[in-house]
Amino acid sequence: MPISPDLHSHSTASDGCLAPAKLFQRAYEHGVRVLALTDHDTLEGLPEGRASALALGMDFIPGVEVSVTWNGGTIHIVGLGVDSDSDELNQGLAKLREFRDWRAEEIGRRLERSGYPGLFERARDLSNGRLISRTHFARALVASGHADSVAGVFRRFLVRGKPGHVAGEWASLEDAVAWIRAAGGQAVIAHPARYRMTRTRLRKLFAAFVDAGGIGLEVISGSHNRDETFTMAAHARDFGLLGSAGSDFHDPANPWIEMGRLPAMPGGVQPIWHDWELKGLHATAVH
Ligand code: AMP
Ligand code: MN
Ligand code: MN
Ligand code: MN
């Protein structure tokens, strides 16, 4: 069986645990031959990822995962096949990173006021001077003994109503899609089943996304169960969206799903890679 392309993954350029070269190496060892690197709000990992993919004979898909505020909540839009020299995309992402820098300090201040000091510094150290995500705070809280696991720490500290939550505005849906398109990329709604939205609200999002020029839906995600996959496949068919697939791999210790294990695209959904020229598409895993 050929292994599906994996079009969603993270490196140390954002909140992943592996440097880009290590990530591609691991993907290769798990049979993946087509991998997109889609770090949050940065293109910094792309040159190393590209070089590593080339050395391994893999297809490299330059990508990004853009943080968006839509209808008062945060959603993620993945851009695939983006040109990392695009001014429009780089300027847009730079604004998001500025907000991230401020937010990280504010999360630190709020945790400090709630009796958890020093976490901004710990999170910043864990990020190695790159952008700081809530994931870094989660790891810092676990490392300092305030929580047992990264999963539980979000619920206790980092979501609405909790001491380390900071509200704010990311990009608009329209801007995120426009930046991706200006960079020659294809825009995809990431992990649609993870948003806490009613079916009606979700379908409003899909309609607004299509209006903005978005073309893909992550039908297959490492964070979707079987039912969610089939629900999202039906939405993709209804809205004429192409199906994308990605593990959303961050951390070898805590994978949603291991790389190379994505299920096949459900019938009736056109894969977003249907017209891409890929050498790795028909490769079969050698173990
Ligand atoms: P940020 O973009 O800095 O707000 O951080 C969002 C990131 O936190 C996501 O990309 C996930 O990697 C991680 N995340 C969010 N919620 C959870 C959760 N419940 N468990 C584990 N990781 C999470
Ligand atoms: Mn993440
Ligand atoms: Mn995401
Ligand atoms: Mn992701």
Coordinates of C-alpha atoms and ligand atoms in Angstrom, one line a residue:
M1 CA 0.0 0.0 0.0
P2 CA 1.4 3.4 -0.9
I3 CA 1.7 5.7 2.1
S4 CA -0.5 8.9 2.0
P5 CA 1.1 12.3 1.7
D6 CA 1.4 13.9 5.2
L7 CA 0.5 17.6 4.7
H8 CA 0.6 18.9 8.3
S9 CA 3.6 18.8 10.7
H10 CA 5.6 20.9 13.1
S11 CA 9.3 21.5 13.8
T12 CA 11.3 23.4 16.4
A13 CA 10.7 26.5 14.3
S14 CA 7.3 26.6 16.1
D15 CA 6.1 24.2 18.8
G16 CA 7.4 20.9 17.4
C17 CA 10.1 18.9 19.3
L18 CA 12.2 17.9 16.3
A19 CA 14.4 20.2 14.2
P20 CA 13.3 20.2 10.5
A21 CA 16.0 17.8 9.4
K22 CA 15.2 15.3 12.3
L23 CA 11.5 15.6 11.4
F24 CA 12.0 14.7 7.8
Q25 CA 14.4 11.8 8.8
R26 CA 11.7 10.4 11.1
A27 CA 9.0 10.8 8.5
Y28 CA 11.2 8.9 6.0
E29 CA 11.8 6.1 8.5
H30 CA 8.0 5.8 8.9
G31 CA 7.5 5.5 5.2
V32 CA 6.3 9.0 4.4
R33 CA 7.6 10.2 1.0
V34 CA 5.6 13.4 0.7
L35 CA 5.7 15.8 3.7
A36 CA 4.6 19.3 4.3
L37 CA 6.2 21.3 7.0
T38 CA 3.5 23.7 8.4
D39 CA 4.9 25.5 11.4
H40 CA 2.6 28.0 13.2
D41 CA 3.0 31.5 11.9
T42 CA 6.5 31.1 10.6
L43 CA 8.4 30.0 7.5
E44 CA 11.7 29.8 9.4
G45 CA 12.1 26.0 9.2
L46 CA 11.5 25.7 5.5
P47 CA 15.1 25.9 4.1
E48 CA 16.3 23.2 6.5
G49 CA 13.3 21.0 5.7
R50 CA 13.8 21.5 2.0
A51 CA 17.4 20.5 2.1
S52 CA 16.7 17.4 4.2
A53 CA 13.8 16.3 2.0
L54 CA 16.1 16.7 -1.1
A55 CA 18.8 14.6 0.5
L56 CA 16.3 11.8 1.4
G57 CA 14.6 11.9 -2.0
M58 CA 11.3 13.0 -0.6
D59 CA 8.8 15.5 -1.9
F60 CA 9.0 18.7 0.1
I61 CA 5.8 20.8 0.4
P62 CA 6.6 24.2 1.9
G63 CA 3.7 25.1 4.2
V64 CA 2.5 27.2 7.1
E65 CA -0.3 27.0 9.7
V66 CA -1.8 30.5 10.2
S67 CA -3.6 31.4 13.4
V68 CA -7.0 33.0 12.7
T69 CA -9.7 34.6 14.8
W70 CA -13.1 33.8 13.3
N71 CA -16.4 34.6 14.9
G72 CA -14.7 35.1 18.3
G73 CA -12.8 31.8 18.3
T74 CA -9.4 30.6 17.1
I75 CA -9.1 28.4 14.0
H76 CA -6.1 27.3 12.0
I77 CA -5.6 27.7 8.2
V78 CA -2.9 25.7 6.6
G79 CA -1.2 27.0 3.5
L80 CA 0.4 24.4 1.2
G81 CA 2.9 25.1 -1.6
V82 CA 3.7 28.6 -0.4
D83 CA 6.6 30.6 -1.8
S84 CA 8.7 31.6 1.3
D85 CA 9.9 34.8 -0.5
S86 CA 6.4 36.2 -0.6
D87 CA 6.3 39.7 1.0
E88 CA 2.6 39.6 1.6
L89 CA 2.8 36.3 3.5
N90 CA 6.0 37.2 5.4
Q91 CA 4.5 40.6 6.5
G92 CA 1.3 39.0 7.6
L93 CA 3.1 36.3 9.6
A94 CA 5.4 38.9 11.2
K95 CA 2.4 40.7 12.6
L96 CA 1.1 37.5 14.1
R97 CA 4.5 36.8 15.7
E98 CA 4.5 40.3 17.2
F99 CA 1.2 39.5 18.9
R100 CA 2.6 36.2 20.0
D101 CA 5.6 37.9 21.7
W102 CA 3.3 40.2 23.6
R103 CA 0.9 37.4 24.5
A104 CA 3.7 35.2 25.8
E105 CA 4.8 37.9 28.3
E106 CA 1.2 38.5 29.2
I107 CA 0.6 34.7 29.8
G108 CA 3.7 34.9 32.1
R109 CA 2.4 37.9 34.0
R110 CA -1.0 36.3 34.5
L111 CA 0.5 33.0 35.7
E112 CA 2.8 34.9 38.0
R113 CA -0.2 36.7 39.6
S114 CA -1.9 33.3 40.1
G115 CA 1.1 32.0 42.0
Y116 CA 3.2 30.4 39.2
P117 CA 6.3 32.5 38.8
G118 CA 9.1 32.2 36.2
L119 CA 7.1 30.5 33.5
F120 CA 7.7 33.1 30.8
E121 CA 11.5 32.5 31.1
R122 CA 11.1 28.7 31.1
A123 CA 8.8 28.8 28.1
R124 CA 11.2 31.1 26.3
D125 CA 14.1 28.8 27.0
L126 CA 12.2 25.8 25.7
S127 CA 11.4 27.7 22.5
N128 CA 15.1 28.2 21.9
G129 CA 14.6 31.9 21.0
R130 CA 12.0 31.0 18.3
L131 CA 8.3 31.8 18.5
I132 CA 6.6 31.0 21.8
S133 CA 3.4 28.9 21.7
R134 CA 1.1 27.9 24.5
T135 CA 2.7 24.4 24.0
H136 CA 5.9 25.8 25.4
F137 CA 4.0 27.1 28.5
A138 CA 2.4 23.7 28.8
R139 CA 5.8 22.0 28.7
A140 CA 7.2 24.5 31.2
L141 CA 4.3 23.9 33.6
V142 CA 4.9 20.2 33.4
A143 CA 8.6 20.6 33.8
S144 CA 8.2 22.7 36.9
G145 CA 5.9 20.1 38.5
H146 CA 2.6 22.1 38.3
A147 CA 1.0 19.5 36.0
D148 CA 1.4 15.9 35.1
S149 CA 0.9 16.0 31.3
V150 CA 0.8 18.4 28.5
A151 CA -2.8 17.3 27.7
G152 CA -4.2 18.2 31.2
V153 CA -2.2 21.4 31.5
F154 CA -4.2 23.1 28.7
R155 CA -7.5 22.5 30.5
R156 CA -6.2 23.7 33.8
F157 CA -4.1 26.7 32.8
L158 CA -4.3 27.8 29.2
V159 CA -7.9 27.9 28.0
R160 CA -10.6 30.5 28.5
G161 CA -11.4 31.1 32.1
K162 CA -8.0 29.8 33.4
P163 CA -5.1 31.7 34.9
G164 CA -2.9 31.6 31.8
H165 CA -5.5 32.5 29.2
V166 CA -5.0 35.6 27.1
A167 CA -7.6 36.6 24.6
G168 CA -6.6 38.4 21.4
E169 CA -7.0 38.8 17.7
W170 CA -5.1 36.7 15.3
A171 CA -5.5 37.2 11.5
S172 CA -8.9 37.5 9.9
L173 CA -10.0 34.5 7.8
E174 CA -9.9 36.7 4.6
D175 CA -6.4 38.0 5.3
A176 CA -5.0 34.5 6.1
V177 CA -6.4 33.1 2.8
A178 CA -5.2 36.1 0.9
W179 CA -1.7 35.9 2.2
I180 CA -1.5 32.2 1.3
R181 CA -2.8 32.8 -2.2
A182 CA -0.5 35.8 -2.7
A183 CA 2.3 33.3 -1.9
G184 CA 1.0 30.9 -4.6
G185 CA -0.3 28.5 -2.0
Q186 CA -3.5 26.5 -1.5
A187 CA -5.5 27.3 1.7
V188 CA -6.9 24.5 3.8
I189 CA -8.9 24.5 7.0
A190 CA -6.9 22.5 9.6
H191 CA -8.4 19.8 11.8
P192 CA -12.0 21.0 11.4
A193 CA -13.4 18.6 14.0
R194 CA -11.3 20.1 16.8
Y195 CA -13.3 23.4 16.8
R196 CA -16.0 23.7 19.4
M197 CA -18.7 24.7 16.9
T198 CA -22.1 23.5 16.1
R199 CA -22.7 22.0 12.7
T200 CA -24.5 25.2 11.6
R201 CA -21.6 27.3 12.7
L202 CA -19.0 25.0 11.1
R203 CA -20.9 25.2 7.8
K204 CA -20.9 29.0 8.0
L205 CA -17.1 28.8 8.4
F206 CA -16.8 26.6 5.3
A207 CA -19.0 29.0 3.3
A208 CA -17.0 32.0 4.4
F209 CA -13.7 30.1 3.6
V210 CA -14.8 29.2 0.1
D211 CA -15.9 32.9 -0.5
A212 CA -12.5 34.0 0.7
G213 CA -10.8 31.7 -1.9
G214 CA -10.0 28.7 0.3
I215 CA -10.0 25.3 -1.5
G216 CA -9.2 22.5 1.0
L217 CA -10.5 20.8 4.1
E218 CA -8.3 18.6 6.3
V219 CA -10.7 15.6 6.1
I220 CA -7.9 13.3 7.4
S221 CA -6.2 14.6 10.5
G222 CA -4.2 12.9 13.2
S223 CA -6.7 14.4 15.7
H224 CA -9.8 13.1 13.9
N225 CA -11.6 9.8 14.8
R226 CA -13.3 7.7 12.2
D227 CA -16.7 9.3 12.6
E228 CA -15.2 12.8 12.4
T229 CA -13.4 11.8 9.2
F230 CA -16.6 10.7 7.5
T231 CA -18.5 13.8 8.7
M232 CA -15.8 16.0 7.3
A233 CA -15.7 14.0 4.0
A234 CA -19.4 14.8 3.6
H235 CA -18.8 18.5 4.3
A236 CA -16.0 18.5 1.7
R237 CA -18.3 17.0 -0.9
D238 CA -21.1 19.5 -0.1
F239 CA -18.8 22.5 -0.4
G240 CA -16.7 21.3 -3.3
L241 CA -13.6 21.4 -1.1
L242 CA -10.5 19.3 -1.9
G243 CA -9.5 16.8 0.8
S244 CA -6.2 17.3 2.7
A245 CA -4.5 14.9 5.1
G246 CA -2.0 15.5 7.8
S247 CA -0.8 14.0 11.0
D248 CA -0.2 17.4 12.8
F249 CA 2.9 15.7 14.2
H250 CA 4.6 17.7 17.0
D251 CA 6.4 15.4 19.5
P252 CA 7.7 11.8 19.3
A253 CA 6.6 11.4 23.0
N254 CA 3.0 12.6 22.4
P255 CA 1.9 12.1 18.8
W256 CA -1.8 12.4 17.9
I257 CA -0.9 9.7 15.5
E258 CA 2.5 8.4 14.4
M259 CA 3.7 9.6 11.0
G260 CA 3.0 7.2 8.1
R261 CA -0.3 5.9 9.6
L262 CA -2.9 8.2 8.1
P263 CA -6.0 6.5 6.8
A264 CA -7.0 6.7 3.1
M265 CA -9.2 9.6 1.8
P266 CA -12.9 8.6 1.9
G267 CA -14.5 8.0 -1.5
G268 CA -15.9 10.9 -3.4
V269 CA -13.4 13.4 -2.0
Q270 CA -10.8 14.7 -4.4
P271 CA -7.4 14.7 -2.7
I272 CA -5.8 18.2 -2.8
W273 CA -2.6 16.5 -4.3
H274 CA -4.6 15.1 -7.3
D275 CA -2.8 17.4 -9.7
W276 CA 0.5 17.8 -8.0
E277 CA 3.6 16.4 -9.6
L278 CA 5.0 14.1 -6.9
K279 CA 7.7 11.5 -7.2
G280 CA 6.9 10.0 -3.8
L281 CA 3.2 9.4 -4.3
H282 CA 3.5 5.9 -5.5
A283 CA 6.3 4.9 -3.3
T284 CA 5.7 2.0 -1.0
A285 CA 7.0 1.9 2.5
V286 CA 10.1 -0.3 3.0
H287 CA 10.4 -1.4 6.6
Ligands
AMP1 P1 -0.9 28.7 20.4 O1 -1.0 28.8 18.9 O2 0.3 29.2 20.9 O3 -2.2 29.3 21.0 O4 -0.9 27.2 20.7 C1 -1.7 26.3 20.1 C2 -1.0 24.9 20.1 O5 -1.2 24.3 21.4 C3 -1.7 23.9 19.1 O6 -1.1 24.1 17.9 C4 -1.4 22.6 19.7 O7 -0.1 22.2 19.3 C5 -1.3 22.9 21.2 N1 -2.6 22.5 21.9 C6 -3.7 23.2 22.0 N2 -4.6 22.5 22.8 C7 -4.0 21.4 23.2 C8 -4.4 20.3 24.0 N3 -5.6 20.3 24.6 N4 -3.5 19.3 24.2 C9 -2.3 19.4 23.6 N5 -1.9 20.4 22.9 C10 -2.7 21.4 22.6
MN2 MN 1.0 23.2 17.7
MN3 MN -3.6 23.6 14.6
MN4 MN -0.7 22.0 13.6

